[in-house]
Amino acid sequence: MPLKSRHLIGLEGISKEELEIIFKTADIFKEVLQRPIKKVPTLTGKTVVNLFFEPSTRTRISFELAERRLSADTINFSSSGSSISKGETLKDTVRNIEAMKIDLVVVRHSSPGTPLFLSKILNASIINAGDGAHEHPTQALLDMYSLREKFGRLEKLKVLIVGDISHSRVALSNIYGMTSMGINVSLCGPATLMPRELDKLGVKIYYNLDEAIKDKDVILVLRIQLERQKKGLFPSIREYRNCFGITKERLQKLKDDVVIMHPGPINRGVELDGDVADCKNSIILEQVENGVAIRMAVLYLLSGVESSLTI
Amino acid sequence: MKEHVKSKIMDENDLDRTITRLACEILEKNKGLENIVIIGMRTRGAFLAERIAKKLKDVEKKDVLIGALDITLYRDDFRTVNKQPQVQITDIPFSVDDKNIVLVDDVLYTGRTVRAALDALMDFGRPAGIQLAILVDRGHRELPIKADFIGKNVPTVYGEEIRVHMKETDEDDGVFLVSVS
Amino acid sequence: MGIYRKKFEFSECPKPYLIKDGKYFDLKTSDFVEADIIIDKGIIKDIGRFNGDSFKGRVLDIVGKVVFPGFMDMHVHFREPGREDKETMASGSFAAAGGGFTSVCPMPNTDPIIDNQEMVKFIIDKGKDLITDIFPVGAISKGLKGKEISEIADMFNAGIIAVSDDGVPENNLGMMQRCMEYTSMFDIPVIVHCEDKHLSNGGVMHEGYYSTKLGLPGISSISEEIAVVRNIMIAEYTGSKVHICHVSTAGSVEIIKNAKERGVKVTCEVTPHHLTLTDKCIETFDPNFKMNPPLRTEKDVETLVNGMKNGIIDTIATDHAPHTIDEKEFEFDRAPFGVTGLETAFGILNEFFINKDILSIGKFVELLIVNPRKILKLDIPEITKNKKANMVIVQLDKEWTVDADNFYSASRNSPFIGTKLTGEIQTVLNKNKVYFR
């Protein structure tokens, strides 16, 4: 089996070899996406349900496109309040869906652990599309894949993740995946948005952005949820931008070839200046494009029965 | 599964001569290389395509466009095989629209692989025509598919397989009839 | 999982009993004594050596088994009134007896809250015919709202043995001071749930490495410790008795130790799960590991175990908190806090501490039998002639595996399901009633 698990719950504990398999498989699908007809019949007859218990546009569209380009049948289930508000438990909702004979479940939920819970009660393969502040593995995979494409390697790259680390599943998945790939990961953000004992995950923590960004190859900027300000986690948007925003002025002081990434959607002028988001250093749109290829690769690798893929 | 070589059908020289003949037949039938592209099917079909292209250049003093096609994603047994097949990159760096494609593979057997390849090629555009060049035709077709250029016909029985060796990926050049048990 | 529930059966004892050929734990010598016990009409009639053949009554042959005075758990939640689907006074008392507990203190955070005389009478009335002694705890404020002191004098006269803010920690210190001052008139303890709600701020597990890894909001150690300090200082200032419930952090143990050395009237309890499990258990996101206070780190567990050994921790209480399976199959952050504990407590203490020579039998008896009754000024059920028969018969070497299907509790949310334990409660005698497993 190319991947150790038939689910993709997170990147915690994933090996470098497994990540390489995913990236090499994504190369193949990236080629498919260049064709006039960007669709292959590989998953004909397989059914994928996209269970989105939390609003999401980008991730859902990206998954749906990936599924359709592999010719899978897709069903979308979106419920922002989760059906628990109707008195139904998650287990009931999901059991109902399973009774419809599903091969793969893509799940987004605001509660950490939901994908793991589903993997225990369902027969289908589960792909985590984001569970609370826990993990968002396909986002981290596409981030790393985009860097691999840009630099031709991942080992020893110096990556800085900037922003609200506490509430970020993107940060956590990237920390796990990137450290497995031998990337040197640093974090920077307000101390109120930095969870405890992060250093045990093998990352360096900064509170001064100007010091943190100096020698970095890549700056991965996280979205700051503006409602965190109302909860008193930082004093004002203005001060956040001054301290932790990737501004034009800050970019000018950096290496000419520094790479800027953002998982989207961007708060322009808050965590990232519009000029920076659109400049040549930004690979934000490549990230979106690679998202489909990575998700096709994950769907492909998890949909095979028992497999012995060597690439 | 154990393999036992029953006979050597072609040695290195035979293989080279057969490839030369296939190249000549392609030229003869198409009256030159106008509008011709060669696409080999991974793995060994792609190497054969490269060797055929080299022969064509020797004769015509002209480069011919070559591509490599992986049909794993189009296989009709994806849902039933219990080993996930190896996918390789498809590399067709040109438009196939209105081209005459010569599709190259090492062995023609049930015809299912060729069927998958035809489907895949159609997803790349609308070629003017597709011809099929095969090194060994071992019979037992399950689909109505026929090769335009055949290196050698080798009738096989149940339990026999054809193994093509090419130096690009194997130790030597040659074609073998093996029994599998 | 079946819907079948094991049926709990207990009966009145119409005839005298002779408990023969075992040994009982004698509180005076703090050791086992090999002797037979004769019980009639709920009273220990005689202790010595007796002939079973000529005995007019039932002979219980207990070779290889031991008799302890009944255990006491001063911290349980029996959900009645309000959530009888989770537990009733009856099912809760069955769980207690199944775990060897003959005395329990149900906490007042039911619906409605036990904050007046009538509610206290309701609880006492519900417990009257059960095999377990029920000692209710009253709410410190009306409706546990923290605005007005509840009618503690009335409740005291109706039978409460303590007051508590458990479940809805009182964060208004002025209110807490008035409650302690008022309660001190009755010389009963105020049982405090120590948690600063501003610091715990919506957390669902211990704040540390694992909460960071799992992306779950944390409950810091200091949210408990700061509240422990405040409550101890108020108790010290007002001279009242304070009992810190379910201590979970190393820091709290240190604070309580210092207070005890200063002579503050402070006592405290720890749960079996806080003595044995850590926040690492939550890696599976299993809501059966979700309780408040949360499971802490290895260092905390170590300090709690030491505190239990050296007397800083006065008693073991289970904080038995039943929830229905539907609620516990929620997503971890949405599931309610709390786990059951009555039926596993003895097995855990025996397997993990007594058998491993961490806890002596004498110390165990203090923790689970003597101290809770001392804290609450209740009669200690010594096994002596003419005392009430309040005892449990235990087979110490019996191995068993925790299986929720075998619980007497109406709920099954135990973090110990599948754990191998030793020591089984075989018989409970109390209030002239008997239960046989």
CSV table of N, CA and C in Angstrom, one decimal, chain A residues 141-215:
chain,number,residue,atom,x,y,z
A,141,LEU,N,-0.5,19.9,2.0
A,141,LEU,CA,0.1,19.1,0.9
A,141,LEU,C,0.2,20.0,-0.3
A,142,LEU,N,-0.8,20.8,-0.6
A,142,LEU,CA,-0.7,21.7,-1.8
A,142,LEU,C,0.3,22.8,-1.5
A,143,ASP,N,0.4,23.3,-0.3
A,143,ASP,CA,1.4,24.3,0.0
A,143,ASP,C,2.8,23.7,-0.2
A,144,MET,N,3.1,22.5,0.3
A,144,MET,CA,4.4,21.9,0.1
A,144,MET,C,4.6,21.6,-1.4
A,145,TYR,N,3.6,21.1,-2.0
A,145,TYR,CA,3.7,20.7,-3.5
A,145,TYR,C,4.1,22.0,-4.3
A,146,SER,N,3.5,23.1,-3.9
A,146,SER,CA,3.7,24.3,-4.7
A,146,SER,C,5.2,24.8,-4.4
A,147,LEU,N,5.7,24.6,-3.2
A,147,LEU,CA,7.1,24.9,-2.9
A,147,LEU,C,8.0,24.0,-3.6
A,148,ARG,N,7.7,22.7,-3.7
A,148,ARG,CA,8.5,21.7,-4.4
A,148,ARG,C,8.6,22.1,-5.8
A,149,GLU,N,7.5,22.6,-6.4
A,149,GLU,CA,7.5,23.0,-7.8
A,149,GLU,C,8.3,24.2,-8.0
A,150,LYS,N,8.2,25.1,-7.1
A,150,LYS,CA,9.0,26.4,-7.2
A,150,LYS,C,10.5,26.2,-7.0
A,151,PHE,N,10.8,25.5,-6.0
A,151,PHE,CA,12.3,25.4,-5.6
A,151,PHE,C,12.9,24.1,-6.2
A,152,GLY,N,12.1,23.1,-6.6
A,152,GLY,CA,12.7,21.9,-7.1
A,152,GLY,C,13.1,20.9,-5.9
A,153,ARG,N,12.9,21.4,-4.7
A,153,ARG,CA,13.3,20.6,-3.5
A,153,ARG,C,12.5,21.2,-2.3
A,154,LEU,N,12.5,20.4,-1.2
A,154,LEU,CA,11.9,20.9,0.0
A,154,LEU,C,12.9,21.0,1.1
A,155,GLU,N,13.8,20.0,1.1
A,155,GLU,CA,14.8,19.9,2.2
A,155,GLU,C,15.5,21.2,2.5
A,156,LYS,N,15.6,21.6,3.7
A,156,LYS,CA,16.4,22.7,4.2
A,156,LYS,C,15.8,24.1,3.8
A,157,LEU,N,14.6,24.1,3.2
A,157,LEU,CA,14.0,25.4,2.9
A,157,LEU,C,13.7,26.0,4.3
A,158,LYS,N,13.8,27.4,4.3
A,158,LYS,CA,13.4,28.1,5.6
A,158,LYS,C,12.0,28.7,5.4
A,159,VAL,N,11.1,28.2,6.1
A,159,VAL,CA,9.7,28.7,6.0
A,159,VAL,C,9.2,29.4,7.2
A,160,LEU,N,8.6,30.5,7.1
A,160,LEU,CA,8.1,31.2,8.2
A,160,LEU,C,6.5,31.2,8.1
A,161,ILE,N,5.8,30.8,9.1
A,161,ILE,CA,4.4,30.8,9.1
A,161,ILE,C,4.0,32.0,10.0
A,162,VAL,N,3.2,32.9,9.5
A,162,VAL,CA,2.9,34.2,10.2
A,162,VAL,C,1.4,34.3,10.5
A,163,GLY,N,1.0,34.5,11.7
A,163,GLY,CA,-0.4,34.9,12.0
A,163,GLY,C,-0.9,34.2,13.2
A,164,ASP,N,-2.2,33.8,13.1
A,164,ASP,CA,-3.0,33.2,14.2
A,164,ASP,C,-2.7,31.7,14.3
A,165,ILE,N,-1.6,31.3,15.0
A,165,ILE,CA,-1.2,29.9,15.0
A,165,ILE,C,-2.2,29.1,15.8
A,166,SER,N,-2.7,29.7,16.9
A,166,SER,CA,-3.6,29.0,17.8
A,166,SER,C,-4.8,28.4,17.2
A,167,HIS,N,-5.4,29.1,16.3
A,167,HIS,CA,-6.7,28.7,15.7
A,167,HIS,C,-6.5,28.1,14.3
A,168,SER,N,-5.2,27.8,13.9
A,168,SER,CA,-4.9,27.5,12.5
A,168,SER,C,-4.6,26.0,12.3
A,169,ARG,N,-5.6,25.3,11.6
A,169,ARG,CA,-5.3,24.0,11.2
A,169,ARG,C,-4.3,23.9,10.0
A,170,VAL,N,-4.2,25.0,9.3
A,170,VAL,CA,-3.2,25.0,8.2
A,170,VAL,C,-1.8,25.0,8.8
A,171,ALA,N,-1.6,25.8,9.8
A,171,ALA,CA,-0.3,25.9,10.5
A,171,ALA,C,0.1,24.5,11.0
A,172,LEU,N,-0.8,23.9,11.7
A,172,LEU,CA,-0.5,22.6,12.4
A,172,LEU,C,-0.2,21.5,11.3
A,173,SER,N,-1.0,21.4,10.3
A,173,SER,CA,-0.7,20.4,9.2
A,173,SER,C,0.6,20.7,8.5
A,174,ASN,N,0.9,22.0,8.3
A,174,ASN,CA,2.1,22.3,7.7
A,174,ASN,C,3.3,22.0,8.6
A,175,ILE,N,3.2,22.3,9.9
A,175,ILE,CA,4.3,22.0,10.8
A,175,ILE,C,4.6,20.5,10.7
A,176,TYR,N,3.6,19.6,10.8
A,176,TYR,CA,3.8,18.2,10.7
A,176,TYR,C,4.4,17.8,9.4
A,177,GLY,N,3.8,18.2,8.3
A,177,GLY,CA,4.3,17.8,7.0
A,177,GLY,C,5.7,18.4,6.7
A,178,MET,N,5.9,19.6,6.9
A,178,MET,CA,7.1,20.3,6.6
A,178,MET,C,8.3,19.8,7.4
A,179,THR,N,8.1,19.5,8.7
A,179,THR,CA,9.2,19.0,9.5
A,179,THR,C,9.5,17.6,9.0
A,180,SER,N,8.5,16.8,8.6
A,180,SER,CA,8.8,15.5,8.0
A,180,SER,C,9.7,15.6,6.7
A,181,MET,N,9.5,16.6,6.0
A,181,MET,CA,10.2,16.8,4.7
A,181,MET,C,11.6,17.5,4.9
A,182,GLY,N,11.9,17.8,6.2
A,182,GLY,CA,13.2,18.4,6.4
A,182,GLY,C,13.2,19.9,6.2
A,183,ILE,N,12.0,20.5,6.2
A,183,ILE,CA,12.0,21.9,6.1
A,183,ILE,C,12.2,22.5,7.5
A,184,ASN,N,12.8,23.7,7.5
A,184,ASN,CA,13.1,24.4,8.7
A,184,ASN,C,11.9,25.4,8.9
A,185,VAL,N,11.1,25.1,9.9
A,185,VAL,CA,9.8,25.8,10.1
A,185,VAL,C,10.0,26.8,11.3
A,186,SER,N,9.6,28.0,11.1
A,186,SER,CA,9.5,29.0,12.2
A,186,SER,C,8.1,29.6,12.2
A,187,LEU,N,7.7,30.1,13.3
A,187,LEU,CA,6.4,30.7,13.5
A,187,LEU,C,6.5,32.1,14.0
A,188,CYS,N,5.6,32.9,13.6
A,188,CYS,CA,5.6,34.3,14.1
A,188,CYS,C,4.1,34.7,14.3
A,189,GLY,N,3.8,35.3,15.4
A,189,GLY,CA,2.4,35.8,15.6
A,189,GLY,C,2.3,36.4,17.0
A,190,PRO,N,1.2,37.1,17.3
A,190,PRO,CA,1.0,37.6,18.6
A,190,PRO,C,1.0,36.5,19.7
A,191,ALA,N,1.6,36.8,20.8
A,191,ALA,CA,1.7,35.7,21.9
A,191,ALA,C,0.3,35.2,22.3
A,192,THR,N,-0.7,36.1,22.1
A,192,THR,CA,-2.0,35.6,22.5
A,192,THR,C,-2.6,34.6,21.5
A,193,LEU,N,-2.0,34.5,20.3
A,193,LEU,CA,-2.4,33.6,19.3
A,193,LEU,C,-1.4,32.5,19.1
A,194,MET,N,-0.6,32.2,20.1
A,194,MET,CA,0.5,31.2,19.9
A,194,MET,C,0.2,30.1,21.0
A,195,PRO,N,-0.2,28.9,20.6
A,195,PRO,CA,-0.5,27.9,21.6
A,195,PRO,C,0.7,27.5,22.4
A,196,ARG,N,0.5,26.8,23.5
A,196,ARG,CA,1.5,26.4,24.4
A,196,ARG,C,2.3,25.2,23.9
A,197,GLU,N,3.6,25.2,24.3
A,197,GLU,CA,4.4,24.0,24.1
A,197,GLU,C,4.6,23.6,22.6
A,198,LEU,N,4.5,24.6,21.7
A,198,LEU,CA,4.7,24.4,20.3
A,198,LEU,C,6.1,24.0,20.0
A,199,ASP,N,7.0,24.5,20.8
A,199,ASP,CA,8.4,24.2,20.5
A,199,ASP,C,8.7,22.7,20.5
A,200,LYS,N,7.9,22.0,21.2
A,200,LYS,CA,8.1,20.5,21.2
A,200,LYS,C,7.8,19.9,19.9
A,201,LEU,N,7.2,20.6,19.0
A,201,LEU,CA,7.0,20.1,17.6
A,201,LEU,C,8.1,20.4,16.7
A,202,GLY,N,9.2,20.9,17.2
A,202,GLY,CA,10.4,21.2,16.4
A,202,GLY,C,10.4,22.4,15.6
A,203,VAL,N,9.7,23.5,16.1
A,203,VAL,CA,9.7,24.7,15.3
A,203,VAL,C,10.2,25.8,16.2
A,204,LYS,N,10.6,26.9,15.5
A,204,LYS,CA,11.2,28.1,16.3
A,204,LYS,C,10.1,29.2,16.3
A,205,ILE,N,10.0,29.8,17.4
A,205,ILE,CA,8.9,30.8,17.6
A,205,ILE,C,9.5,32.2,17.7
A,206,TYR,N,8.9,33.1,16.9
A,206,TYR,CA,9.3,34.5,17.0
A,206,TYR,C,8.1,35.4,17.3
A,207,TYR,N,8.4,36.5,18.0
A,207,TYR,CA,7.3,37.5,18.1
A,207,TYR,C,7.6,38.8,17.4
A,208,ASN,N,8.8,38.9,16.9
A,208,ASN,CA,9.2,40.1,16.1
A,208,ASN,C,9.3,39.7,14.7
A,209,LEU,N,8.4,40.2,13.9
A,209,LEU,CA,8.3,39.8,12.5
A,209,LEU,C,9.5,40.2,11.7
A,210,ASP,N,10.0,41.4,11.9
A,210,ASP,CA,11.1,41.9,11.1
A,210,ASP,C,12.4,41.0,11.4
A,211,GLU,N,12.5,40.6,12.6
A,211,GLU,CA,13.6,39.7,12.9
A,211,GLU,C,13.4,38.3,12.3
A,212,ALA,N,12.1,37.9,12.3
A,212,ALA,CA,11.8,36.5,11.9
A,212,ALA,C,11.9,36.3,10.4
A,213,ILE,N,11.6,37.4,9.6
A,213,ILE,CA,11.5,37.1,8.1
A,213,ILE,C,12.9,37.3,7.5
A,214,LYS,N,13.8,37.8,8.2
A,214,LYS,CA,15.1,38.2,7.6
A,214,LYS,C,15.7,37.2,6.6
A,215,ASP,N,15.9,35.9,7.0
A,215,ASP,CA,16.6,35.0,6.1
A,215,ASP,C,15.7,33.9,5.6
